[in-house]
């Protein structure tokens, strides 16, 4: 890419002399070089394209991010507390000799029998 810029330097010198002679003839000198707008040079086009590419990458990066972690609602917190309390109660009953897991199986089986 750098070699191209050096090669256009010689042509720029020639167009610069045309620009100065154009001004002597009353030509328009508002940012034009050899009939081309100054912002349309290869350097400026590349600069604009690079800015657009950076902007596009930032947008894509933002779209690829996960949403922020949300706080648990009071209902979810209450559910978790009840679940913990039920687990503690189950452990207490099992330590007293009750097979709570087996009791749940028997209860669900008898409920199925009654429903059928």
Short mmCIF file of N, CA and C in Angstrom, two decimals:
data_model
loop_
_atom_site.label_atom_id
_atom_site.label_comp_id
_atom_site.label_asym_id
_atom_site.label_seq_id
_atom_site.Cartn_x
_atom_site.Cartn_y
_atom_site.Cartn_z
N UNK A 1 0.81 -1.19 0.00
CA UNK A 1 0.00 0.00 0.00
C UNK A 1 0.84 1.24 0.00
N UNK A 2 2.04 1.24 0.67
CA UNK A 2 2.86 2.43 0.76
C UNK A 2 3.49 2.80 -0.57
N UNK A 3 3.79 1.82 -1.43
CA UNK A 3 4.40 2.08 -2.73
C UNK A 3 3.45 2.87 -3.62
N UNK A 4 2.16 2.61 -3.52
CA UNK A 4 1.18 3.32 -4.33
C UNK A 4 1.14 4.79 -3.96
N UNK A 5 1.29 5.10 -2.69
CA UNK A 5 1.24 6.49 -2.25
C UNK A 5 2.45 7.24 -2.80
N UNK A 6 3.62 6.59 -2.83
CA UNK A 6 4.82 7.23 -3.35
C UNK A 6 4.70 7.48 -4.84
N UNK A 7 4.09 6.57 -5.55
CA UNK A 7 3.93 6.72 -6.99
C UNK A 7 2.98 7.85 -7.32
N UNK A 8 1.97 8.08 -6.49
CA UNK A 8 1.01 9.13 -6.80
C UNK A 8 1.57 10.49 -6.43
N UNK A 9 2.67 10.53 -5.66
CA UNK A 9 3.26 11.81 -5.27
C UNK A 9 3.75 12.58 -6.48
N UNK A 10 4.36 11.89 -7.44
CA UNK A 10 4.84 12.56 -8.65
C UNK A 10 3.68 13.10 -9.45
N UNK A 11 2.60 12.36 -9.54
CA UNK A 11 1.43 12.82 -10.28
C UNK A 11 0.80 13.99 -9.54
N UNK A 12 0.88 13.97 -8.20
CA UNK A 12 0.31 15.06 -7.41
C UNK A 12 1.04 16.36 -7.69
N UNK A 13 2.33 16.27 -7.90
CA UNK A 13 3.10 17.47 -8.21
C UNK A 13 2.65 18.07 -9.53
N UNK A 14 2.39 17.23 -10.50
CA UNK A 14 1.94 17.71 -11.80
C UNK A 14 0.55 18.31 -11.69
N UNK A 15 -0.33 17.68 -10.91
CA UNK A 15 -1.67 18.22 -10.77
C UNK A 15 -1.63 19.50 -9.95
N UNK A 16 -0.65 19.61 -9.04
CA UNK A 16 -0.51 20.83 -8.25
C UNK A 16 -0.18 22.01 -9.13
N UNK A 17 0.65 21.79 -10.15
CA UNK A 17 0.99 22.89 -11.07
C UNK A 17 -0.24 23.25 -11.89
N UNK A 18 -1.07 22.27 -12.24
CA UNK A 18 -2.31 22.57 -12.97
C UNK A 18 -3.24 23.38 -12.08
N UNK A 19 -3.26 23.04 -10.78
CA UNK A 19 -4.13 23.74 -9.85
C UNK A 19 -3.73 25.21 -9.76
N UNK A 20 -2.41 25.44 -9.62
CA UNK A 20 -1.97 26.83 -9.49
C UNK A 20 -2.23 27.60 -10.77
N UNK A 21 -2.05 26.98 -11.93
CA UNK A 21 -2.33 27.70 -13.18
C UNK A 21 -3.83 27.91 -13.33
N UNK A 22 -4.64 26.98 -12.76
CA UNK A 22 -6.09 27.16 -12.81
C UNK A 22 -6.52 28.34 -11.96
N UNK A 23 -5.84 28.53 -10.83
CA UNK A 23 -6.20 29.66 -9.98
C UNK A 23 -5.84 30.97 -10.65
N UNK A 24 -4.75 30.97 -11.42
CA UNK A 24 -4.38 32.18 -12.14
C UNK A 24 -5.45 32.52 -13.17
N UNK A 25 -6.09 31.53 -13.72
CA UNK A 25 -7.15 31.75 -14.70
C UNK A 25 -8.49 31.99 -14.02
N UNK A 26 -8.51 32.02 -12.66
CA UNK A 26 -9.77 32.26 -11.96
C UNK A 26 -10.54 30.98 -11.72
N UNK A 27 -9.87 29.83 -11.70
CA UNK A 27 -10.52 28.55 -11.49
C UNK A 27 -10.99 28.39 -10.05
N UNK A 28 -11.83 27.41 -9.80
CA UNK A 28 -12.35 27.14 -8.46
C UNK A 28 -11.26 26.48 -7.64
N UNK A 29 -10.92 27.03 -6.47
CA UNK A 29 -9.85 26.47 -5.65
C UNK A 29 -10.40 25.93 -4.33
N UNK A 30 -11.70 25.65 -4.25
CA UNK A 30 -12.30 25.20 -2.99
C UNK A 30 -12.16 23.68 -2.83
N UNK A 31 -10.97 23.22 -2.46
CA UNK A 31 -10.75 21.82 -2.14
C UNK A 31 -10.70 20.89 -3.33
N UNK A 32 -10.48 21.36 -4.52
CA UNK A 32 -10.38 20.47 -5.67
C UNK A 32 -8.94 20.37 -6.10
N UNK A 33 -8.56 19.20 -6.51
CA UNK A 33 -7.22 18.95 -7.01
C UNK A 33 -7.36 18.26 -8.35
N UNK A 34 -7.02 18.96 -9.40
CA UNK A 34 -7.11 18.35 -10.73
C UNK A 34 -8.53 17.92 -11.08
N UNK A 35 -9.55 18.61 -10.60
CA UNK A 35 -10.93 18.29 -10.91
C UNK A 35 -11.56 17.30 -9.94
N UNK A 36 -10.78 16.72 -9.03
CA UNK A 36 -11.31 15.76 -8.07
C UNK A 36 -11.43 16.43 -6.70
N UNK A 37 -12.50 16.14 -5.98
CA UNK A 37 -12.66 16.67 -4.64
C UNK A 37 -11.59 16.05 -3.74
N UNK A 38 -11.03 16.85 -2.83
CA UNK A 38 -9.93 16.38 -1.99
C UNK A 38 -10.33 15.16 -1.15
N UNK A 39 -11.61 15.04 -0.75
CA UNK A 39 -12.03 13.90 0.07
C UNK A 39 -12.15 12.62 -0.73
N UNK A 40 -11.96 12.68 -2.02
CA UNK A 40 -12.06 11.47 -2.86
C UNK A 40 -10.70 10.89 -3.20
N UNK A 41 -9.68 11.27 -2.48
CA UNK A 41 -8.37 10.68 -2.72
C UNK A 41 -8.38 9.26 -2.16
N UNK A 42 -7.51 8.39 -2.65
CA UNK A 42 -7.47 7.02 -2.15
C UNK A 42 -7.25 6.96 -0.64
N UNK A 43 -6.42 7.88 -0.10
CA UNK A 43 -6.17 7.89 1.34
C UNK A 43 -7.45 8.20 2.10
N UNK A 44 -8.17 9.22 1.66
CA UNK A 44 -9.40 9.62 2.36
C UNK A 44 -10.47 8.54 2.23
N UNK A 45 -10.58 7.90 1.07
CA UNK A 45 -11.56 6.81 0.90
C UNK A 45 -11.24 5.67 1.86
N UNK A 46 -9.94 5.32 1.95
CA UNK A 46 -9.52 4.24 2.84
C UNK A 46 -9.80 4.61 4.30
N UNK A 47 -9.58 5.87 4.62
CA UNK A 47 -9.82 6.34 5.98
C UNK A 47 -11.31 6.23 6.34
N UNK A 48 -12.19 6.60 5.42
CA UNK A 48 -13.63 6.51 5.64
C UNK A 48 -14.06 5.05 5.76
N UNK A 49 -13.53 4.20 4.89
CA UNK A 49 -13.87 2.77 4.92
C UNK A 49 -13.39 2.16 6.24
N UNK A 50 -12.21 2.55 6.71
CA UNK A 50 -11.71 2.03 7.98
C UNK A 50 -12.60 2.45 9.14
N UNK A 51 -13.07 3.70 9.14
CA UNK A 51 -13.97 4.16 10.19
C UNK A 51 -15.27 3.36 10.17
N UNK A 52 -15.81 3.14 8.98
CA UNK A 52 -17.05 2.37 8.86
C UNK A 52 -16.84 0.94 9.35
N UNK A 53 -15.68 0.36 9.04
CA UNK A 53 -15.38 -1.01 9.46
C UNK A 53 -15.29 -1.09 10.99
N UNK A 54 -14.65 -0.11 11.61
CA UNK A 54 -14.54 -0.09 13.07
C UNK A 54 -15.93 0.02 13.69
N UNK A 55 -16.76 0.89 13.14
CA UNK A 55 -18.12 1.07 13.65
C UNK A 55 -18.92 -0.23 13.51
N UNK A 56 -18.79 -0.89 12.35
CA UNK A 56 -19.52 -2.14 12.12
C UNK A 56 -19.07 -3.23 13.09
N UNK A 57 -17.75 -3.30 13.34
CA UNK A 57 -17.23 -4.31 14.27
C UNK A 57 -17.73 -4.06 15.69
N UNK A 58 -17.79 -2.78 16.09
CA UNK A 58 -18.28 -2.45 17.43
C UNK A 58 -19.75 -2.84 17.56
N UNK A 59 -20.55 -2.57 16.52
CA UNK A 59 -21.96 -2.95 16.56
C UNK A 59 -22.10 -4.46 16.65
N UNK A 60 -21.32 -5.20 15.87
CA UNK A 60 -21.39 -6.66 15.90
C UNK A 60 -20.97 -7.19 17.26
N UNK A 61 -19.93 -6.57 17.83
CA UNK A 61 -19.45 -6.98 19.15
C UNK A 61 -20.55 -6.78 20.19
N UNK A 62 -21.26 -5.66 20.09
CA UNK A 62 -22.36 -5.40 21.01
C UNK A 62 -23.49 -6.39 20.84
N UNK A 63 -23.78 -6.76 19.59
CA UNK A 63 -24.87 -7.70 19.33
C UNK A 63 -24.51 -9.11 19.79
N UNK A 64 -23.22 -9.44 19.85
CA UNK A 64 -22.80 -10.77 20.25
C UNK A 64 -22.74 -10.95 21.77
N UNK A 65 -22.88 -9.84 22.51
CA UNK A 65 -22.78 -9.93 23.97
C UNK A 65 -24.06 -10.52 24.56
N UNK A 66 -23.91 -11.22 25.66
CA UNK A 66 -25.05 -11.77 26.39
C UNK A 66 -25.76 -10.64 27.13
N UNK A 67 -27.05 -10.79 27.37
CA UNK A 67 -27.75 -9.76 28.13
C UNK A 67 -27.26 -9.75 29.57
N UNK A 68 -27.42 -8.63 30.26
CA UNK A 68 -26.94 -8.57 31.65
C UNK A 68 -27.70 -9.55 32.54
N UNK A 69 -27.01 -10.04 33.57
CA UNK A 69 -27.63 -10.98 34.51
C UNK A 69 -28.68 -10.23 35.31
N UNK A 70 -29.88 -10.78 35.40
CA UNK A 70 -30.97 -10.12 36.10
C UNK A 70 -31.03 -10.63 37.54
N UNK A 71 -31.42 -9.74 38.44
CA UNK A 71 -31.58 -10.12 39.83
C UNK A 71 -32.81 -11.00 39.98
N UNK A 72 -32.76 -11.93 40.92
CA UNK A 72 -33.90 -12.81 41.17
C UNK A 72 -35.04 -11.98 41.77
N UNK A 73 -36.25 -12.25 41.33
CA UNK A 73 -37.40 -11.54 41.87
C UNK A 73 -37.70 -12.05 43.28
N UNK A 74 -38.54 -11.33 43.99
CA UNK A 74 -38.88 -11.74 45.36
C UNK A 74 -39.60 -13.09 45.35
N UNK A 75 -40.38 -13.34 44.30
CA UNK A 75 -41.08 -14.62 44.18
C UNK A 75 -40.08 -15.77 44.02
N UNK A 76 -39.05 -15.55 43.19
CA UNK A 76 -38.02 -16.57 43.00
C UNK A 76 -37.24 -16.81 44.29
N UNK A 77 -36.95 -15.73 45.02
CA UNK A 77 -36.22 -15.88 46.29
C UNK A 77 -37.05 -16.67 47.29
N UNK A 78 -38.36 -16.38 47.35
CA UNK A 78 -39.25 -17.09 48.28
C UNK A 78 -39.32 -18.57 47.91
N UNK A 79 -39.39 -18.87 46.60
CA UNK A 79 -39.43 -20.26 46.14
C UNK A 79 -38.16 -20.99 46.56
N UNK A 80 -37.00 -20.35 46.38
CA UNK A 80 -35.73 -20.98 46.74
C UNK A 80 -35.68 -21.24 48.25
N UNK A 81 -36.18 -20.30 49.05
CA UNK A 81 -36.19 -20.49 50.50
C UNK A 81 -37.09 -21.67 50.88
N UNK A 82 -38.27 -21.75 50.25
CA UNK A 82 -39.20 -22.86 50.55
C UNK A 82 -38.60 -24.20 50.15
N UNK A 83 -37.90 -24.20 49.02
CA UNK A 83 -37.26 -25.43 48.55
C UNK A 83 -36.18 -25.87 49.54
N UNK A 84 -35.40 -24.92 50.03
CA UNK A 84 -34.38 -25.23 51.03
C UNK A 84 -35.02 -25.76 52.32
N UNK A 85 -36.10 -25.10 52.74
CA UNK A 85 -36.79 -25.52 53.97
C UNK A 85 -37.34 -26.94 53.82
N UNK A 86 -37.88 -27.26 52.64
CA UNK A 86 -38.41 -28.60 52.40
C UNK A 86 -37.28 -29.63 52.46
N UNK A 87 -36.12 -29.28 51.92
CA UNK A 87 -34.96 -30.19 51.96
C UNK A 87 -34.51 -30.44 53.38
N UNK A 88 -34.50 -29.38 54.20
CA UNK A 88 -34.11 -29.53 55.60
C UNK A 88 -35.12 -30.42 56.34
N UNK A 89 -36.42 -30.19 56.07
CA UNK A 89 -37.45 -31.01 56.72
C UNK A 89 -37.32 -32.48 56.31
N UNK A 90 -37.02 -32.71 55.05
CA UNK A 90 -36.86 -34.09 54.56
C UNK A 90 -35.69 -34.76 55.27
N UNK A 91 -34.58 -34.03 55.41
CA UNK A 91 -33.42 -34.60 56.09
C UNK A 91 -33.74 -34.91 57.56
N UNK A 92 -34.48 -34.02 58.20
CA UNK A 92 -34.84 -34.24 59.61
C UNK A 92 -35.71 -35.49 59.75
N UNK A 93 -36.69 -35.66 58.85
CA UNK A 93 -37.56 -36.84 58.91
C UNK A 93 -36.77 -38.12 58.64
N UNK A 94 -35.86 -38.06 57.66
CA UNK A 94 -35.05 -39.25 57.35
C UNK A 94 -34.12 -39.60 58.50
N UNK A 95 -33.63 -38.58 59.22
CA UNK A 95 -32.77 -38.88 60.37
C UNK A 95 -33.56 -39.53 61.51
N UNK A 96 -34.90 -39.33 61.48
CA UNK A 96 -35.75 -39.96 62.49
C UNK A 96 -36.22 -41.36 62.06
N UNK A 97 -35.81 -41.78 60.85
CA UNK A 97 -36.12 -43.13 60.41
C UNK A 97 -37.20 -43.23 59.35
N UNK A 98 -37.76 -42.12 58.92
CA UNK A 98 -38.78 -42.17 57.87
C UNK A 98 -38.12 -42.16 56.50
N UNK A 99 -38.59 -43.02 55.60
CA UNK A 99 -38.07 -43.05 54.23
C UNK A 99 -38.97 -42.16 53.39
N UNK A 100 -38.65 -40.86 53.36
CA UNK A 100 -39.51 -39.87 52.71
C UNK A 100 -39.54 -40.09 51.20
N UNK A 101 -38.43 -40.49 50.61
CA UNK A 101 -38.40 -40.74 49.17
C UNK A 101 -39.36 -41.86 48.80
N UNK A 102 -39.36 -42.93 49.58
CA UNK A 102 -40.27 -44.06 49.34
C UNK A 102 -41.71 -43.63 49.57
N UNK A 103 -41.94 -42.79 50.58
CA UNK A 103 -43.28 -42.29 50.87
C UNK A 103 -43.83 -41.51 49.67
N UNK A 104 -43.00 -40.69 49.05
CA UNK A 104 -43.42 -39.91 47.88
C UNK A 104 -43.79 -40.84 46.72
N UNK A 105 -43.00 -41.90 46.53
CA UNK A 105 -43.29 -42.85 45.44
C UNK A 105 -44.63 -43.54 45.67
N UNK A 106 -44.88 -44.00 46.92
CA UNK A 106 -46.11 -44.69 47.25
C UNK A 106 -47.30 -43.74 47.09
N UNK A 107 -47.15 -42.51 47.54
CA UNK A 107 -48.23 -41.53 47.44
C UNK A 107 -48.58 -41.24 45.99
N UNK A 108 -47.57 -41.09 45.13
CA UNK A 108 -47.85 -40.79 43.72
C UNK A 108 -48.48 -42.02 43.03
N UNK A 109 -48.05 -43.24 43.41
CA UNK A 109 -48.62 -44.45 42.83
C UNK A 109 -50.08 -44.61 43.24
N UNK A 110 -50.39 -44.31 44.52
CA UNK A 110 -51.79 -44.45 44.96
C UNK A 110 -52.64 -43.35 44.33
N UNK A 111 -52.09 -42.18 44.06
CA UNK A 111 -52.83 -41.12 43.40
C UNK A 111 -53.12 -41.51 41.96
N UNK A 112 -52.17 -42.17 41.31
CA UNK A 112 -52.39 -42.65 39.95
C UNK A 112 -53.46 -43.71 39.91
N UNK A 113 -53.48 -44.62 40.92
CA UNK A 113 -54.49 -45.67 40.98
C UNK A 113 -55.88 -45.08 41.17
N UNK A 114 -56.00 -44.05 41.99
CA UNK A 114 -57.28 -43.42 42.23
C UNK A 114 -57.76 -42.67 41.01
N UNK A 115 -56.85 -42.09 40.26
CA UNK A 115 -57.22 -41.32 39.06
C UNK A 115 -57.67 -42.22 37.92
N UNK A 116 -57.27 -43.48 37.90
CA UNK A 116 -57.57 -44.38 36.79
C UNK A 116 -58.88 -45.07 36.92
#
